[in-house]
Short mmCIF file of C-alpha atoms in Angstrom, two decimals:
data_model
loop_
_atom_site.label_atom_id
_atom_site.label_comp_id
_atom_site.label_asym_id
_atom_site.label_seq_id
_atom_site.Cartn_x
_atom_site.Cartn_y
_atom_site.Cartn_z
CA MET A 1 93.34 140.49 120.70
CA LEU A 2 96.37 142.49 121.15
CA PHE A 3 96.16 144.17 124.59
CA PRO A 4 98.54 146.99 125.32
CA ARG A 5 99.88 145.78 128.54
CA GLU A 6 100.31 141.89 127.17
CA ARG A 7 101.47 142.89 123.95
CA ALA A 8 103.15 146.11 124.38
CA ASN A 9 105.67 145.62 121.43
CA ALA A 10 102.92 145.37 119.10
CA TRP A 11 101.65 148.73 120.04
CA ASN A 12 105.18 150.41 119.45
CA TYR A 13 105.64 150.58 123.17
CA GLY A 14 108.94 152.31 124.19
CA TYR A 15 109.87 154.57 121.33
CA LYS A 16 108.79 157.64 123.54
CA GLU A 17 111.34 156.23 126.28
CA LEU A 18 113.99 155.68 123.52
CA SER A 19 113.72 159.07 122.23
CA ASN A 20 114.26 160.34 125.76
CA PHE A 21 117.43 158.67 126.12
CA ILE A 22 118.61 159.58 122.82
CA ARG A 23 118.00 163.31 123.42
CA GLN A 24 120.04 163.09 126.67
CA SER A 25 123.00 162.43 124.63
CA PRO A 26 123.06 164.51 121.52
CA ASP A 27 127.02 164.18 121.03
CA THR A 28 126.18 160.31 120.61
CA ASN A 29 125.66 158.58 117.46
CA PHE A 30 123.12 156.18 117.44
CA VAL A 31 122.03 153.02 115.27
CA ILE A 32 118.53 151.96 115.79
CA ASP A 33 117.72 148.40 114.59
CA ASN A 34 114.66 148.43 112.33
CA THR A 35 114.98 144.74 111.08
CA ARG A 36 111.43 143.77 112.73
CA ASN A 37 109.70 147.16 112.44
CA PRO A 38 111.14 148.79 109.02
CA ARG A 39 109.35 151.72 109.59
CA ASN A 40 110.13 152.32 112.99
CA TYR A 41 112.12 155.74 112.25
CA ILE A 42 108.84 157.92 112.13
CA LEU A 43 108.09 156.98 115.35
CA LEU A 44 111.72 158.30 116.55
CA LEU A 45 111.05 161.58 114.44
CA TYR A 46 107.72 162.01 116.20
CA PHE A 47 109.07 161.52 119.69
CA LEU A 48 111.99 163.84 119.07
CA ASP A 49 109.89 166.35 117.92
CA TYR A 50 112.47 166.49 114.69
CA PRO A 51 111.61 169.74 112.47
CA PRO A 52 109.72 168.32 109.40
CA SER A 53 111.38 171.11 107.51
CA ILE A 54 114.86 169.78 108.52
CA TYR A 55 113.87 166.04 107.72
CA GLN A 56 112.45 167.15 104.33
CA LYS A 57 116.06 168.50 103.18
CA GLU A 58 117.65 165.03 104.56
CA VAL A 59 115.30 162.68 102.71
CA ASN A 60 116.34 160.85 99.82
CA PRO A 61 115.78 163.31 96.96
CA ILE A 62 114.04 160.65 94.77
CA TYR A 63 111.33 160.91 97.00
CA LYS A 64 110.73 164.63 96.85
CA VAL A 65 110.73 164.62 93.02
CA ASP A 66 108.34 161.01 92.18
CA TYR A 67 106.90 160.32 95.54
CA TYR A 68 103.39 158.93 94.01
CA ARG A 69 105.41 156.65 91.97
CA SER A 70 106.18 152.88 92.67
CA LEU A 71 109.68 153.37 94.02
CA PRO A 72 111.25 150.95 96.18
CA PRO A 73 111.12 151.62 99.99
CA GLU A 74 113.89 152.85 101.86
CA THR A 75 115.59 150.44 104.51
CA SER A 76 117.75 152.94 106.14
CA TYR A 77 117.10 156.45 107.65
CA LYS A 78 119.53 158.82 108.56
CA PHE A 79 118.68 162.01 110.62
CA SER A 80 120.63 164.35 112.96
CA ASN A 81 122.88 161.94 115.09
CA ILE A 82 120.61 158.88 114.26
CA GLU A 83 120.93 156.21 111.82
CA VAL A 84 117.81 153.55 111.31
CA ARG A 85 118.70 150.44 109.84
CA GLY A 86 119.79 146.92 110.45
CA ILE A 87 122.88 146.58 112.52
CA ASP A 88 126.21 145.70 110.45
CA TRP A 89 128.16 143.39 112.66
CA GLU A 90 131.24 143.98 110.60
CA LYS A 91 131.56 147.64 110.62
CA ASP A 92 129.14 149.00 113.44
CA PRO A 93 131.17 147.66 116.38
CA CYS A 94 134.39 149.50 114.95
CA ILE A 95 132.70 152.98 115.29
CA LYS A 96 132.23 154.53 118.58
CA GLN A 97 128.27 154.83 118.83
CA VAL A 98 125.54 153.44 120.70
CA LEU A 99 123.50 150.55 119.19
CA ALA A 100 119.99 149.63 119.90
CA GLY A 101 117.00 147.47 119.26
CA ASP A 102 114.89 144.89 121.02
CA LYS A 103 116.18 141.72 122.67
CA LEU A 104 116.45 139.96 119.04
CA SER A 105 118.86 142.84 117.77
CA ILE A 106 121.92 142.42 120.17
CA SER A 107 121.97 138.82 121.75
CA GLU A 108 124.14 138.61 124.99
CA ASP A 109 126.44 136.64 122.85
CA GLN A 110 126.92 139.11 120.51
CA ALA A 111 127.50 141.81 122.93
CA LYS A 112 130.50 139.81 124.56
CA GLU A 113 131.84 139.09 121.13
CA HIS A 114 132.14 142.61 119.95
CA GLU A 115 133.03 144.19 123.39
CA LEU A 116 129.75 146.12 123.80
CA GLU A 117 128.77 147.75 126.91
CA LYS A 118 125.08 147.70 127.91
CA VAL A 119 123.79 151.32 128.57
CA TYR A 120 120.33 151.37 128.21
CA GLU A 121 117.38 148.68 129.03
CA LEU A 122 113.72 149.27 128.74
CA LYS A 123 111.26 146.67 129.98
CA ASP A 124 107.66 146.74 129.37
CA GLN A 125 105.22 146.16 132.22
CA GLN A 126 105.88 142.49 132.29
CA GLU A 127 109.34 142.79 132.38
CA ARG A 128 109.92 141.77 129.06
CA ILE A 129 112.84 143.74 127.11
CA ILE A 130 111.79 146.23 124.82
CA PHE A 131 114.54 147.80 123.94
CA GLN A 132 118.43 147.88 124.70
CA GLY A 133 121.15 149.98 123.90
CA TYR A 134 124.86 149.02 123.86
CA LYS A 135 128.03 151.55 123.41
CA THR A 136 130.48 150.15 121.16
CA ASN A 137 134.27 149.89 122.04
CA PRO A 138 136.24 150.10 118.68
CA GLU A 139 139.60 150.66 120.90
CA LYS A 140 138.91 147.11 122.20
CA LYS A 141 137.20 145.52 119.17
CA CYS A 142 139.08 146.88 116.11
CA LYS A 143 142.79 146.99 117.23
#
């Protein structure tokens, strides 16, 4: 069994807290890694109280016209100041933004290599890292 305390990540723990962190920085752009949870964007929309009428204007038009057809699933989502997708290690460190994800999204070695500065960390009740956020430093990394 997957109990909420022992397997918090399986219960999508932390998206409310991550949303609160994002809400505190409306002028900052965020990339949220979705490699292990491809539909996590919906949790962010929910916890950010993002207006459905606005999101419907931002969604890929093909899904508005032909929703019930077997369309390829989206792999990235963009709304407000947030992009939900895999991290592009060639381009993303050269853009001023915050990269966020779980412990596998950004390793300590990657943070050092790309001159990232940790600005956020959320742990579960077992003290395991659920989310971490790193601010990019394009002026250092991409001279």
